[in-house]
């Protein structure tokens, strides 16, 4: 068996919304250069868990986190960690495509500019082109870079958002149900893109679509009521799950 | 196990399983009847067995059709997926068994040409093989892993007995060259029975895959037992 | 059987007919209410315009003016005896002052169209109670036939300040006052209001204290505006020593009144910006300030502008708080600084409406028309901005 390198390590992660505990001590290793999908019924904590990786939960008042989340060995909840810096290492793509209501070019250039990665000009042009090419959307938008990103189709918008995320050259890309608003063709394009991107990035995706988890991910984690029930290679989880609750969920028996 | 949220899917899976079980019943009956026709020189019964093989073939086609549509329309996962996969394989084995039984029935049509053929040991072998087929099908019906393991283990005895018949048959043929044509018939029938036994083993292996998700083909029995009991991880 | 049931289900019975009648009745009530409201509005407009339009015309008279040294002491000498009685005294009084400024005119004579006395103006417009004596009526009619008296465009209405003589009263002083007050209100209320709203909506923690503030702001928007006048009087005039009746006092007071409106409108505009945009920015590692400044504000800008304009339009039409800070006074001169006594358009309208001379009535109506025109164009601007804001994201 090949040795796996862990990009993210989660140890005994607990999360509270006010008084109610939403995650009950999760232990999980996200393997580097792979796609890991988080599945489970609504309200099981998978999105909450995903948002622990870029501390998006910080924005929610009364949200408290305990335990460790290590990004290549560094605790991202350590007091000296700058959330802004963290988010440039851990990018995020959201459920609804949410390009800024600005030009396609500006959508990509915004984050590199605020992080001071390159100056406007030729360097920025090149970065924008690379990001758009990497997200397989360059050919569709190269003639209309100054048009608003919101004028694209849903699937294109989502790929634009992915391009926007990889423009900062993160280590990890988090995707929160990225295809739930897209048609099957657009979905297939995103899945194909994920497959290409995992060479360079570690991808964690939350999905309600089990076929998508099966198709697009290498590892699958099943969450239920704030617990990690089962975690393993996708092929294993989908043919021979170890836990009856996983079995019931992925076969559509839920009672 | 919980009920499927989608009732029609549940019904289809149940129907698939019951069709396969009833196909197994037909095959079992065909083997038993072909042997009975053989032993009793009953040409009428033999003809019936041959005719009924068509029903088995039709059932195979029907079940294949069902598995195809289940795969395409329902995208089964986990135990459902394993049931469908196992069914595809089991149905092929059953159909082969049906063909082998048909082959025996064809010999039953001509057995009166060999009045001196020694067929007592064939009867004992066929009883054993029928037992194997029955226990394999029971294991499938009740998801009984232990019965399936037992069936696989029992196949060794059938092989042993088949070897014995082969040797015995060879002795008769060496003693009396006129016996050679009868001997060849006995050899062919015993071969058919032994192969039916092998298919019963295949079915049992698929039952283990379906229930436990472990592939126990081509592993020794001790390893298979440890896999099934969960002592050994598949890797 | 099933067909029969369907057929009967499609037919109307008493219950369905009753339901349909109730439907129609409700529609009719709504329509009646609308017609009634429209009727009031139309009546108001017809009344105002009917009364106000004549004010944009003014009777003028062609007179022979002879400028001499004696005129400096007695302006009556500038005209002959007859015209002296007919022209506006307010114009006559200005002659000596004009001669001071232009001494080269002394010894010359000229023919000029001069504003007449308001009695003649009212008489020519056919208003009841013009108060012109019979003898003069004949004279005026004769002069009219000779073309020496006519109705001309009333430019004085836009170039003069208030006056006790109706024919000389104009809205310039109050219009300048309004502009000054409004500018001050805008400069104070818009930045403070917008910043407050941004802080409350995007930065403030959601706790008891901010909730209390929120409730209070919502309540402030609903309290009678005259209370803001009292507050302004207490704070700005009595405590801070801002001169009474000044544009500064009025502007600050109106700013107080406008603040909650701007805050509420800005918060609504900020809340209308989809949360996904903020998430996108935060997800890319933008800071709080960058997120708000680069993404949220540009999207909320049209909404904020709309709110600000509506708030300012309301301030523009406000009279009650200004009454308290002393801006409801006879102030004929346009102010030269924000510390001088000033009046505003609605206050001017109010002052004229209280005048006893009938000729002020049409000027009141004309003032209302100007005020309405300004308010309507401000609202139109707000609507335009709102429509422009309806970009999809």
PDB file of C-alpha atoms in Angstrom, chain C residues 47-59 118 121-123 125-127 151 154 157 166-167 352-353 357-369:
ATOM      1  CA  UNK C  47     -56.772  73.741  -7.087  1.00  0.00           C
ATOM      2  CA  UNK C  48     -53.105  74.503  -6.541  1.00  0.00           C
ATOM      3  CA  UNK C  49     -52.278  74.944 -10.190  1.00  0.00           C
ATOM      4  CA  UNK C  50     -55.421  76.979 -10.822  1.00  0.00           C
ATOM      5  CA  UNK C  51     -54.516  79.307  -7.993  1.00  0.00           C
ATOM      6  CA  UNK C  52     -50.797  79.309  -8.521  1.00  0.00           C
ATOM      7  CA  UNK C  53     -50.449  79.711 -12.267  1.00  0.00           C
ATOM      8  CA  UNK C  54     -51.551  83.374 -12.363  1.00  0.00           C
ATOM      9  CA  UNK C  55     -48.718  84.178  -9.965  1.00  0.00           C
ATOM     10  CA  UNK C  56     -46.251  83.480 -12.726  1.00  0.00           C
ATOM     11  CA  UNK C  57     -47.641  86.526 -14.509  1.00  0.00           C
ATOM     12  CA  UNK C  58     -47.495  90.011 -13.240  1.00  0.00           C
ATOM     13  CA  UNK C  59     -49.018  93.307 -14.397  1.00  0.00           C
ATOM     14  CA  UNK C 118     -50.874  94.645  -6.741  1.00  0.00           C
ATOM     15  CA  UNK C 121     -52.493  93.126 -11.004  1.00  0.00           C
ATOM     16  CA  UNK C 122     -55.408  91.497  -9.203  1.00  0.00           C
ATOM     17  CA  UNK C 123     -57.897  93.569 -11.176  1.00  0.00           C
ATOM     18  CA  UNK C 125     -56.432  88.881 -13.496  1.00  0.00           C
ATOM     19  CA  UNK C 126     -60.099  89.330 -12.696  1.00  0.00           C
ATOM     20  CA  UNK C 127     -59.831  88.326  -9.080  1.00  0.00           C
ATOM     21  CA  UNK C 151     -49.516  91.043 -18.029  1.00  0.00           C
ATOM     22  CA  UNK C 154     -43.236  87.380 -13.425  1.00  0.00           C
ATOM     23  CA  UNK C 157     -41.033  85.882  -8.321  1.00  0.00           C
ATOM     24  CA  UNK C 166     -47.276  91.094  -2.730  1.00  0.00           C
ATOM     25  CA  UNK C 167     -46.152  92.302  -6.165  1.00  0.00           C
ATOM     26  CA  UNK C 352     -47.497  83.773   2.796  1.00  0.00           C
ATOM     27  CA  UNK C 353     -50.495  81.633   3.594  1.00  0.00           C
ATOM     28  CA  UNK C 357     -53.619  90.573   1.606  1.00  0.00           C
ATOM     29  CA  UNK C 358     -55.529  88.497  -0.948  1.00  0.00           C
ATOM     30  CA  UNK C 359     -52.793  88.851  -3.545  1.00  0.00           C
ATOM     31  CA  UNK C 360     -50.567  86.578  -1.457  1.00  0.00           C
ATOM     32  CA  UNK C 361     -52.945  83.684  -2.036  1.00  0.00           C
ATOM     33  CA  UNK C 362     -51.736  83.044  -5.574  1.00  0.00           C
ATOM     34  CA  UNK C 363     -48.144  83.378  -4.462  1.00  0.00           C
ATOM     35  CA  UNK C 364     -48.745  80.765  -1.767  1.00  0.00           C
ATOM     36  CA  UNK C 365     -50.040  78.410  -4.413  1.00  0.00           C
ATOM     37  CA  UNK C 366     -47.122  79.169  -6.721  1.00  0.00           C
ATOM     38  CA  UNK C 367     -44.702  78.511  -3.858  1.00  0.00           C
ATOM     39  CA  UNK C 368     -46.371  75.159  -3.271  1.00  0.00           C
ATOM     40  CA  UNK C 369     -45.987  74.386  -6.966  1.00  0.00           C
TER      41      UNK C 369
END
